[in-house]
Short mmCIF file of C-alpha atoms in Angstrom, two decimals:
data_model
loop_
_atom_site.label_atom_id
_atom_site.label_comp_id
_atom_site.label_asym_id
_atom_site.label_seq_id
_atom_site.Cartn_x
_atom_site.Cartn_y
_atom_site.Cartn_z
CA ALA A 92 -99.29 18.26 -20.38
CA GLN A 93 -96.10 17.43 -18.57
CA SER A 94 -92.55 18.19 -19.58
CA VAL A 95 -89.03 17.94 -18.25
CA THR A 96 -86.07 20.17 -18.97
CA GLN A 97 -82.56 19.05 -18.12
CA LEU A 98 -80.12 21.93 -18.20
CA GLY A 99 -76.81 20.94 -19.71
CA SER A 100 -76.54 18.03 -22.09
CA HIS A 101 -73.02 17.35 -20.84
CA VAL A 102 -71.52 17.96 -17.40
CA SER A 103 -67.91 17.28 -16.55
CA VAL A 104 -66.57 17.11 -12.97
CA SER A 105 -63.34 16.06 -11.35
CA GLU A 106 -63.20 12.90 -9.28
CA GLY A 107 -64.16 13.79 -5.71
CA ALA A 108 -66.00 16.97 -6.71
CA LEU A 109 -69.67 17.74 -6.20
CA VAL A 110 -72.07 16.44 -8.82
CA LEU A 111 -75.09 18.63 -9.63
CA LEU A 112 -77.45 17.67 -12.45
CA ARG A 113 -80.37 20.01 -13.00
CA CYS A 114 -83.95 19.07 -13.73
CA ASN A 115 -86.98 21.34 -13.99
CA TYR A 116 -90.44 20.01 -14.62
CA SER A 117 -93.82 21.25 -15.68
CA SER A 118 -96.96 19.53 -14.45
CA SER A 119 -100.54 20.62 -13.90
CA VAL A 120 -100.97 18.08 -11.09
CA PRO A 121 -98.70 17.06 -8.23
CA PRO A 122 -95.93 15.16 -9.95
CA TYR A 123 -94.06 11.99 -9.32
CA LEU A 124 -90.42 12.54 -10.22
CA PHE A 125 -87.68 10.10 -11.07
CA TRP A 126 -83.99 9.99 -11.86
CA TYR A 127 -82.67 7.11 -13.95
CA VAL A 128 -79.09 6.32 -14.93
CA GLN A 129 -78.06 4.66 -18.19
CA TYR A 130 -74.64 3.12 -18.70
CA PRO A 131 -73.42 2.61 -22.28
CA ASN A 132 -75.47 0.06 -24.21
CA GLN A 133 -77.58 -0.78 -21.19
CA GLY A 134 -81.09 -0.11 -20.01
CA LEU A 135 -82.16 2.45 -17.45
CA GLN A 136 -81.69 1.89 -13.75
CA LEU A 137 -83.74 3.78 -11.18
CA LEU A 138 -81.62 6.00 -8.93
CA LEU A 139 -84.40 7.51 -6.86
CA LYS A 140 -87.99 8.69 -6.97
CA TYR A 141 -90.17 11.34 -5.34
CA THR A 142 -93.77 10.40 -4.65
CA SER A 143 -95.06 13.21 -2.41
CA ALA A 144 -93.43 12.01 0.80
CA ALA A 145 -90.21 13.59 2.04
CA THR A 146 -88.92 16.34 -0.25
CA LEU A 147 -85.31 15.19 0.12
CA VAL A 148 -84.98 11.79 -1.47
CA LYS A 149 -81.98 9.53 -1.05
CA GLY A 150 -81.15 7.02 -3.72
CA ILE A 151 -78.57 4.44 -4.60
CA ASN A 152 -74.84 5.03 -5.08
CA GLY A 153 -74.84 8.09 -2.79
CA PHE A 154 -77.15 10.21 -4.94
CA GLU A 155 -79.95 12.36 -3.59
CA ALA A 156 -82.43 14.85 -4.98
CA GLU A 157 -84.58 17.57 -3.48
CA PHE A 158 -88.09 18.38 -4.66
CA LYS A 159 -88.68 22.14 -4.64
CA LYS A 160 -92.22 22.96 -5.61
CA SER A 161 -91.67 26.73 -5.66
CA GLU A 162 -88.86 26.28 -8.18
CA THR A 163 -90.42 23.31 -10.00
CA SER A 164 -87.07 21.61 -9.68
CA PHE A 165 -85.74 18.18 -8.80
CA HIS A 166 -81.96 18.50 -9.04
CA LEU A 167 -79.74 15.47 -8.53
CA THR A 168 -76.64 15.75 -6.37
CA LYS A 169 -73.79 13.65 -5.06
CA PRO A 170 -71.16 15.08 -2.68
CA SER A 171 -68.18 13.33 -4.21
CA ALA A 172 -67.98 12.04 -7.78
CA HIS A 173 -66.52 8.65 -8.54
CA MET A 174 -65.21 7.45 -11.88
CA SER A 175 -67.97 4.84 -11.96
CA ASP A 176 -70.60 7.62 -11.96
CA ALA A 177 -69.82 8.44 -15.58
CA ALA A 178 -73.06 7.73 -17.44
CA GLU A 179 -76.18 9.32 -18.92
CA TYR A 180 -78.73 10.58 -16.41
CA PHE A 181 -82.40 11.06 -17.17
CA CYS A 182 -85.01 12.95 -15.19
CA ALA A 183 -88.63 11.87 -15.69
CA VAL A 184 -92.08 12.96 -14.51
CA SER A 185 -95.42 11.24 -14.29
CA SER A 186 -98.76 12.01 -12.68
CA ARG A 187 -101.54 10.12 -11.02
CA ARG A 188 -103.81 10.61 -13.99
CA ASN A 189 -102.91 7.75 -16.30
CA THR A 190 -99.96 9.38 -18.01
CA PRO A 191 -96.74 7.65 -18.91
CA LEU A 192 -93.24 8.67 -17.90
CA VAL A 193 -92.11 11.82 -19.67
CA PHE A 194 -88.33 12.01 -19.92
CA GLY A 195 -85.87 14.83 -20.27
CA LYS A 196 -83.26 14.63 -22.99
CA GLY A 197 -80.62 13.46 -20.58
CA THR A 198 -77.34 14.76 -19.19
CA ARG A 199 -74.10 12.96 -19.88
CA LEU A 200 -71.82 13.04 -16.85
CA SER A 201 -68.08 12.73 -17.34
CA VAL A 202 -65.74 12.26 -14.38
CA ILE A 203 -62.15 13.35 -14.81
CA ALA A 204 -59.38 11.71 -12.81
CA ASN B 213 -85.09 -12.69 -9.76
CA ALA B 214 -84.52 -12.04 -13.43
CA GLY B 215 -85.06 -8.52 -14.63
CA VAL B 216 -86.84 -7.37 -17.74
CA MET B 217 -85.61 -9.35 -20.73
CA GLN B 218 -85.49 -8.06 -24.25
CA ASN B 219 -84.41 -9.79 -27.41
CA PRO B 220 -82.76 -9.45 -29.70
CA ARG B 221 -80.30 -6.94 -28.28
CA HIS B 222 -79.32 -5.83 -31.77
CA LEU B 223 -81.40 -6.12 -34.91
CA VAL B 224 -80.47 -5.13 -38.44
CA ARG B 225 -83.13 -4.84 -41.10
CA ARG B 226 -83.22 -3.56 -44.64
CA ARG B 227 -85.78 -0.98 -45.66
CA GLY B 228 -89.16 -2.59 -46.22
CA GLN B 229 -88.59 -5.57 -43.93
CA GLU B 230 -90.42 -6.28 -40.71
CA ALA B 231 -88.90 -5.94 -37.25
CA ARG B 232 -90.16 -7.87 -34.24
CA LEU B 233 -88.96 -6.88 -30.79
CA ARG B 234 -89.71 -9.03 -27.76
CA CYS B 235 -90.03 -8.15 -24.12
CA SER B 236 -90.50 -10.45 -21.15
CA PRO B 237 -91.47 -8.50 -18.02
CA MET B 238 -90.16 -9.16 -14.57
CA LYS B 239 -91.77 -12.05 -12.77
CA GLY B 240 -95.05 -10.99 -11.26
CA HIS B 241 -95.36 -7.88 -13.43
CA SER B 242 -98.38 -7.62 -15.67
CA HIS B 243 -97.86 -4.11 -17.05
CA VAL B 244 -95.55 -3.40 -19.97
CA TYR B 245 -94.45 -0.12 -21.52
CA TRP B 246 -92.50 0.49 -24.70
CA TYR B 247 -90.29 3.54 -25.19
CA ARG B 248 -88.14 4.64 -28.12
CA GLN B 249 -84.84 6.45 -27.78
CA LEU B 250 -83.56 8.30 -30.82
CA PRO B 251 -79.92 9.43 -30.99
CA GLU B 252 -79.24 12.39 -28.69
CA GLU B 253 -82.83 12.28 -27.45
CA GLY B 254 -84.52 11.16 -24.30
CA LEU B 255 -86.95 8.29 -24.20
CA LYS B 256 -90.36 8.78 -25.76
CA PHE B 257 -93.34 6.76 -24.63
CA MET B 258 -94.96 4.60 -27.28
CA VAL B 259 -97.49 2.22 -25.76
CA TYR B 260 -98.70 0.77 -22.48
CA LEU B 261 -100.17 -2.72 -22.31
CA GLN B 262 -101.58 -5.12 -19.82
CA LYS B 263 -102.16 -8.78 -20.56
CA GLU B 264 -104.28 -8.94 -23.74
CA ASN B 265 -105.13 -5.23 -23.59
CA ILE B 266 -103.69 -2.03 -24.98
CA ILE B 267 -104.23 0.63 -22.33
CA ASP B 268 -102.59 3.65 -23.92
CA GLU B 269 -101.11 3.85 -27.41
CA SER B 270 -100.97 7.61 -27.67
CA GLY B 271 -97.25 7.55 -28.49
CA MET B 272 -97.44 4.99 -31.26
CA PRO B 273 -97.08 6.11 -34.86
CA LYS B 274 -100.38 5.62 -36.64
CA GLU B 275 -99.01 3.38 -39.33
CA ARG B 276 -96.67 0.39 -39.48
CA PHE B 277 -96.32 0.03 -35.69
CA SER B 278 -98.28 -2.39 -33.53
CA ALA B 279 -97.90 -3.98 -30.12
CA GLU B 280 -99.39 -6.88 -28.27
CA PHE B 281 -99.06 -8.58 -24.91
CA PRO B 282 -100.74 -11.97 -25.15
CA LYS B 283 -101.99 -14.05 -22.28
CA GLU B 284 -98.99 -16.32 -22.69
CA GLY B 285 -95.56 -15.24 -23.84
CA PRO B 286 -93.69 -12.00 -24.22
CA SER B 287 -94.90 -8.62 -25.37
CA ILE B 288 -94.15 -7.95 -29.04
CA LEU B 289 -93.51 -4.63 -30.72
CA ARG B 290 -93.85 -5.03 -34.45
CA ILE B 291 -92.67 -2.57 -37.05
CA GLN B 292 -93.73 -3.29 -40.61
CA GLN B 293 -91.97 -1.98 -43.71
CA VAL B 294 -89.17 -0.37 -41.72
CA VAL B 295 -87.60 2.89 -42.85
CA ARG B 296 -84.27 4.42 -41.89
CA GLY B 297 -86.01 6.77 -39.46
CA ASP B 298 -87.04 3.76 -37.38
CA SER B 299 -83.40 3.20 -36.39
CA ALA B 300 -83.35 3.69 -32.64
CA ALA B 301 -83.08 1.92 -29.31
CA TYR B 302 -86.36 0.45 -28.16
CA PHE B 303 -86.79 -0.08 -24.44
CA CYS B 304 -89.35 -2.10 -22.62
CA ALA B 305 -90.27 -1.49 -19.00
CA SER B 306 -92.54 -3.37 -16.65
CA SER B 307 -94.26 -2.65 -13.38
CA ALA B 308 -96.35 -4.52 -10.88
CA GLN B 309 -99.10 -1.93 -11.10
CA GLY B 310 -100.18 0.55 -13.72
CA PHE B 311 -98.80 4.06 -14.00
CA THR B 312 -101.71 5.36 -12.01
CA SER B 313 -99.74 4.29 -8.98
CA THR B 314 -96.28 5.11 -7.78
CA ASP B 315 -94.98 1.70 -8.74
CA THR B 316 -91.59 1.81 -10.34
CA GLN B 317 -91.03 0.95 -13.97
CA TYR B 318 -88.07 -1.41 -14.42
CA PHE B 319 -86.31 -1.24 -17.75
CA GLY B 320 -84.83 -3.90 -19.96
CA PRO B 321 -81.47 -3.56 -21.76
CA GLY B 322 -83.12 -2.45 -24.98
CA THR B 323 -83.12 -3.56 -28.60
CA ARG B 324 -81.01 -1.48 -30.93
CA LEU B 325 -82.60 -1.47 -34.35
CA THR B 326 -80.57 -0.46 -37.37
CA VAL B 327 -82.29 -0.05 -40.71
CA LEU B 328 -79.99 -0.18 -43.71
#
């Protein structure tokens, strides 16, 4: 069975500060990992995905994430937060063996001016 | 290229009524997934369908819930005899290939169901 743990249901950063959203996964097979962003009353938009290629993945809006197998982590980072980054962020895992996306509970990011 | 379409965006039902949620996948996508998001929770998988076939319904409640994806028309998630606990946001996603591949799932805006 697969699972995702997102540490911190709410993270608050100042505009221009580093954004770090944590995600740890559990999977019995090599995972595919995803970060999605959800703005209020909208659907989910894919930020980036890891599919066993490069361990450092660059996504949209300046976000990136690094797959660390030894730590079973896939943390999301952005060097400098912008007000428009305020949203809910979800980490998700899937495998090659006919399993659906398994989501974490999400982290709400607030950006303070 | 239109994205995943869902309607209605908001749906209010009284206990005991039926709710029908519709999802039109992206053009060229033949795989549809339904997820439910409860307040303060992440998304939970419900069902995965291809045209005219249910591939995986392991996340569907055993009673009152059903889904279909006919040869023509949108995918439908049907909830019979709704209860207050069914109040949630229901998201549909589509992909060009099944989740055995790396193909990305693209999400619709969701239907927010409120049961009075």
